[in-house]
mmCIF file with all atom_site columns, C-alpha atoms in Angstrom:
data_model
loop_
_atom_site.group_PDB
_atom_site.id
_atom_site.type_symbol
_atom_site.label_atom_id
_atom_site.label_alt_id
_atom_site.label_comp_id
_atom_site.label_asym_id
_atom_site.label_entity_id
_atom_site.label_seq_id
_atom_site.pdbx_PDB_ins_code
_atom_site.Cartn_x
_atom_site.Cartn_y
_atom_site.Cartn_z
_atom_site.occupancy
_atom_site.B_iso_or_equiv
_atom_site.pdbx_formal_charge
_atom_site.auth_seq_id
_atom_site.auth_comp_id
_atom_site.auth_asym_id
_atom_site.auth_atom_id
_atom_site.pdbx_PDB_model_num
ATOM 1  C CA . MET A 1 1  ? 101.961 73.900  129.619 1.00 0.00 ? 24 MET A CA 1
ATOM 2  C CA . LEU A 1 2  ? 99.273  73.694  126.891 1.00 0.00 ? 25 LEU A CA 1
ATOM 3  C CA . GLU A 1 3  ? 101.678 73.193  124.407 1.00 0.00 ? 26 GLU A CA 1
ATOM 4  C CA . ASN A 1 4  ? 102.801 69.964  126.230 1.00 0.00 ? 27 ASN A CA 1
ATOM 5  C CA . ARG A 1 5  ? 98.676  68.815  126.457 1.00 0.00 ? 28 ARG A CA 1
ATOM 6  C CA . GLY A 1 6  ? 98.487  68.986  122.832 1.00 0.00 ? 29 GLY A CA 1
ATOM 7  C CA . ILE A 1 7  ? 96.392  72.362  122.693 1.00 0.00 ? 30 ILE A CA 1
ATOM 8  C CA . PRO A 1 8  ? 98.618  75.152  120.550 1.00 0.00 ? 31 PRO A CA 1
ATOM 9  C CA . ALA A 1 9  ? 98.551  78.552  121.799 1.00 0.00 ? 32 ALA A CA 1
ATOM 10 C CA . VAL A 1 10 ? 99.534  82.094  120.684 1.00 0.00 ? 33 VAL A CA 1
ATOM 11 C CA . SER A 1 11 ? 99.747  85.292  122.507 1.00 0.00 ? 34 SER A CA 1
ATOM 12 C CA . ILE A 1 12 ? 99.762  88.911  121.385 1.00 0.00 ? 35 ILE A CA 1
ATOM 13 C CA . THR A 1 13 ? 102.382 91.171  122.100 1.00 0.00 ? 36 THR A CA 1
ATOM 14 C CA . LEU A 1 14 ? 103.713 94.734  122.909 1.00 0.00 ? 37 LEU A CA 1
ATOM 15 C CA . LEU A 1 15 ? 107.114 93.841  124.744 1.00 0.00 ? 38 LEU A CA 1
ATOM 16 C CA . LYS A 1 16 ? 108.926 91.800  122.273 1.00 0.00 ? 39 LYS A CA 1
ATOM 17 C CA . GLU A 1 17 ? 112.130 91.745  124.216 1.00 0.00 ? 40 GLU A CA 1
ATOM 18 C CA . VAL A 1 18 ? 110.548 90.284  127.275 1.00 0.00 ? 41 VAL A CA 1
ATOM 19 C CA . THR A 1 19 ? 108.743 87.396  124.773 1.00 0.00 ? 42 THR A CA 1
ATOM 20 C CA . GLU A 1 20 ? 111.860 87.213  123.527 1.00 0.00 ? 43 GLU A CA 1
ATOM 21 C CA . LYS A 1 21 ? 113.361 86.402  126.929 1.00 0.00 ? 44 LYS A CA 1
ATOM 22 C CA . VAL A 1 22 ? 110.183 84.195  128.302 1.00 0.00 ? 45 VAL A CA 1
ATOM 23 C CA . LYS A 1 23 ? 110.107 82.281  124.799 1.00 0.00 ? 46 LYS A CA 1
ATOM 24 C CA . PRO A 1 24 ? 106.128 81.472  124.291 1.00 0.00 ? 47 PRO A CA 1
ATOM 25 C CA . PRO A 1 25 ? 105.726 78.410  121.667 1.00 0.00 ? 48 PRO A CA 1
ATOM 26 C CA . ARG A 1 26 ? 104.175 81.589  119.583 1.00 0.00 ? 49 ARG A CA 1
ATOM 27 C CA . SER A 1 27 ? 103.755 85.419  119.607 1.00 0.00 ? 50 SER A CA 1
ATOM 28 C CA . LEU A 1 28 ? 102.372 87.953  117.637 1.00 0.00 ? 51 LEU A CA 1
ATOM 29 C CA . PHE A 1 29 ? 104.405 91.390  118.493 1.00 0.00 ? 52 PHE A CA 1
ATOM 30 C CA . VAL A 1 30 ? 101.961 94.367  117.228 1.00 0.00 ? 53 VAL A CA 1
ATOM 31 C CA . PRO A 1 31 ? 103.918 97.880  116.920 1.00 0.00 ? 54 PRO A CA 1
ATOM 32 C CA . TYR A 1 32 ? 101.294 99.428  119.470 1.00 0.00 ? 55 TYR A CA 1
ATOM 33 C CA . PRO A 1 33 ? 101.286 101.234 122.852 1.00 0.00 ? 56 PRO A CA 1
ATOM 34 C CA . LEU A 1 34 ? 100.774 99.308  126.137 1.00 0.00 ? 57 LEU A CA 1
ATOM 35 C CA . GLY A 1 35 ? 97.278  98.911  126.938 1.00 0.00 ? 58 GLY A CA 1
ATOM 36 C CA . PHE A 1 36 ? 96.455  98.271  123.044 1.00 0.00 ? 59 PHE A CA 1
ATOM 37 C CA . PRO A 1 37 ? 97.388  95.124  122.028 1.00 0.00 ? 60 PRO A CA 1
ATOM 38 C CA . LEU A 1 38 ? 94.217  94.998  119.131 1.00 0.00 ? 61 LEU A CA 1
ATOM 39 C CA . GLY A 1 39 ? 95.367  98.463  117.949 1.00 0.00 ? 62 GLY A CA 1
ATOM 40 C CA . ARG A 1 40 ? 93.776  101.766 117.575 1.00 0.00 ? 63 ARG A CA 1
ATOM 41 C CA . PRO A 1 41 ? 90.440  101.760 119.344 1.00 0.00 ? 64 PRO A CA 1
ATOM 42 C CA . ASN A 1 42 ? 87.148  101.833 117.085 1.00 0.00 ? 65 ASN A CA 1
ATOM 43 C CA . ASP A 1 43 ? 89.177  100.509 114.684 1.00 0.00 ? 66 ASP A CA 1
ATOM 44 C CA . PRO A 1 44 ? 87.312  96.705  113.842 1.00 0.00 ? 67 PRO A CA 1
ATOM 45 C CA . GLU A 1 45 ? 89.662  96.153  110.407 1.00 0.00 ? 68 GLU A CA 1
ATOM 46 C CA . LEU A 1 46 ? 92.538  96.694  111.912 1.00 0.00 ? 69 LEU A CA 1
ATOM 47 C CA . GLN A 1 47 ? 91.393  94.393  115.541 1.00 0.00 ? 70 GLN A CA 1
ATOM 48 C CA . LYS A 1 48 ? 89.998  91.844  112.528 1.00 0.00 ? 71 LYS A CA 1
ATOM 49 C CA . LYS A 1 49 ? 93.456  91.555  111.079 1.00 0.00 ? 72 LYS A CA 1
ATOM 50 C CA . ILE A 1 50 ? 95.455  91.419  114.334 1.00 0.00 ? 73 ILE A CA 1
ATOM 51 C CA . ILE A 1 51 ? 93.070  88.678  115.462 1.00 0.00 ? 74 ILE A CA 1
ATOM 52 C CA . ILE A 1 52 ? 93.608  86.638  112.167 1.00 0.00 ? 75 ILE A CA 1
ATOM 53 C CA . GLU A 1 53 ? 97.024  86.872  111.836 1.00 0.00 ? 76 GLU A CA 1
ATOM 54 C CA . SER A 1 54 ? 97.191  85.327  115.662 1.00 0.00 ? 77 SER A CA 1
ATOM 55 C CA . LEU A 1 55 ? 94.749  82.650  114.823 1.00 0.00 ? 78 LEU A CA 1
ATOM 56 C CA . SER A 1 56 ? 96.610  82.109  111.512 1.00 0.00 ? 79 SER A CA 1
ATOM 57 C CA . MET A 1 57 ? 99.970  81.607  113.446 1.00 0.00 ? 80 MET A CA 1
ATOM 58 C CA . LEU A 1 58 ? 97.958  78.195  114.954 1.00 0.00 ? 81 LEU A CA 1
ATOM 59 C CA . SER A 1 59 ? 98.685  76.207  112.641 1.00 0.00 ? 82 SER A CA 1
ATOM 60 C CA . GLU A 1 60 ? 102.754 76.407  112.282 1.00 0.00 ? 83 GLU A CA 1
ATOM 61 C CA . GLU A 1 61 ? 104.228 73.609  114.180 1.00 0.00 ? 84 GLU A CA 1
ATOM 62 C CA . VAL A 1 62 ? 106.750 75.205  116.119 1.00 0.00 ? 85 VAL A CA 1
ATOM 63 C CA . THR A 1 63 ? 110.300 73.280  118.423 1.00 0.00 ? 86 THR A CA 1
ATOM 64 C CA . GLU A 1 64 ? 111.236 76.116  119.875 1.00 0.00 ? 87 GLU A CA 1
ATOM 65 C CA . SER A 1 65 ? 110.008 79.872  120.399 1.00 0.00 ? 88 SER A CA 1
ATOM 66 C CA . LEU A 1 66 ? 108.442 81.949  117.514 1.00 0.00 ? 89 LEU A CA 1
ATOM 67 C CA . VAL A 1 67 ? 107.878 85.711  117.097 1.00 0.00 ? 90 VAL A CA 1
ATOM 68 C CA . SER A 1 68 ? 106.317 87.380  114.494 1.00 0.00 ? 91 SER A CA 1
ATOM 69 C CA . ASP A 1 69 ? 105.652 91.218  113.642 1.00 0.00 ? 92 ASP A CA 1
ATOM 70 C CA . PHE A 1 70 ? 102.417 92.058  112.640 1.00 0.00 ? 93 PHE A CA 1
ATOM 71 C CA . ILE A 1 71 ? 102.674 94.560  109.741 1.00 0.00 ? 94 ILE A CA 1
ATOM 72 C CA . ASP A 1 72 ? 99.477  96.287  108.923 1.00 0.00 ? 95 ASP A CA 1
ATOM 73 C CA . LYS A 1 73 ? 99.222  95.787  105.186 1.00 0.00 ? 96 LYS A CA 1
#
């Protein structure tokens, strides 16, 4: 696992229930249909928000699985 080697990781997930069972270190749940983890096509502003929020999770030190909800502000 990357985390065990000192490399933080974050995933973007579309299936929160599955992610909570798998328990990766950090995950960002996005409320979009399967196949659209970065949201609506041709919406670079939204896609940038999702990427920035997921990357910001890398600085959080975790001792157990962390699943955050993405909220489009």
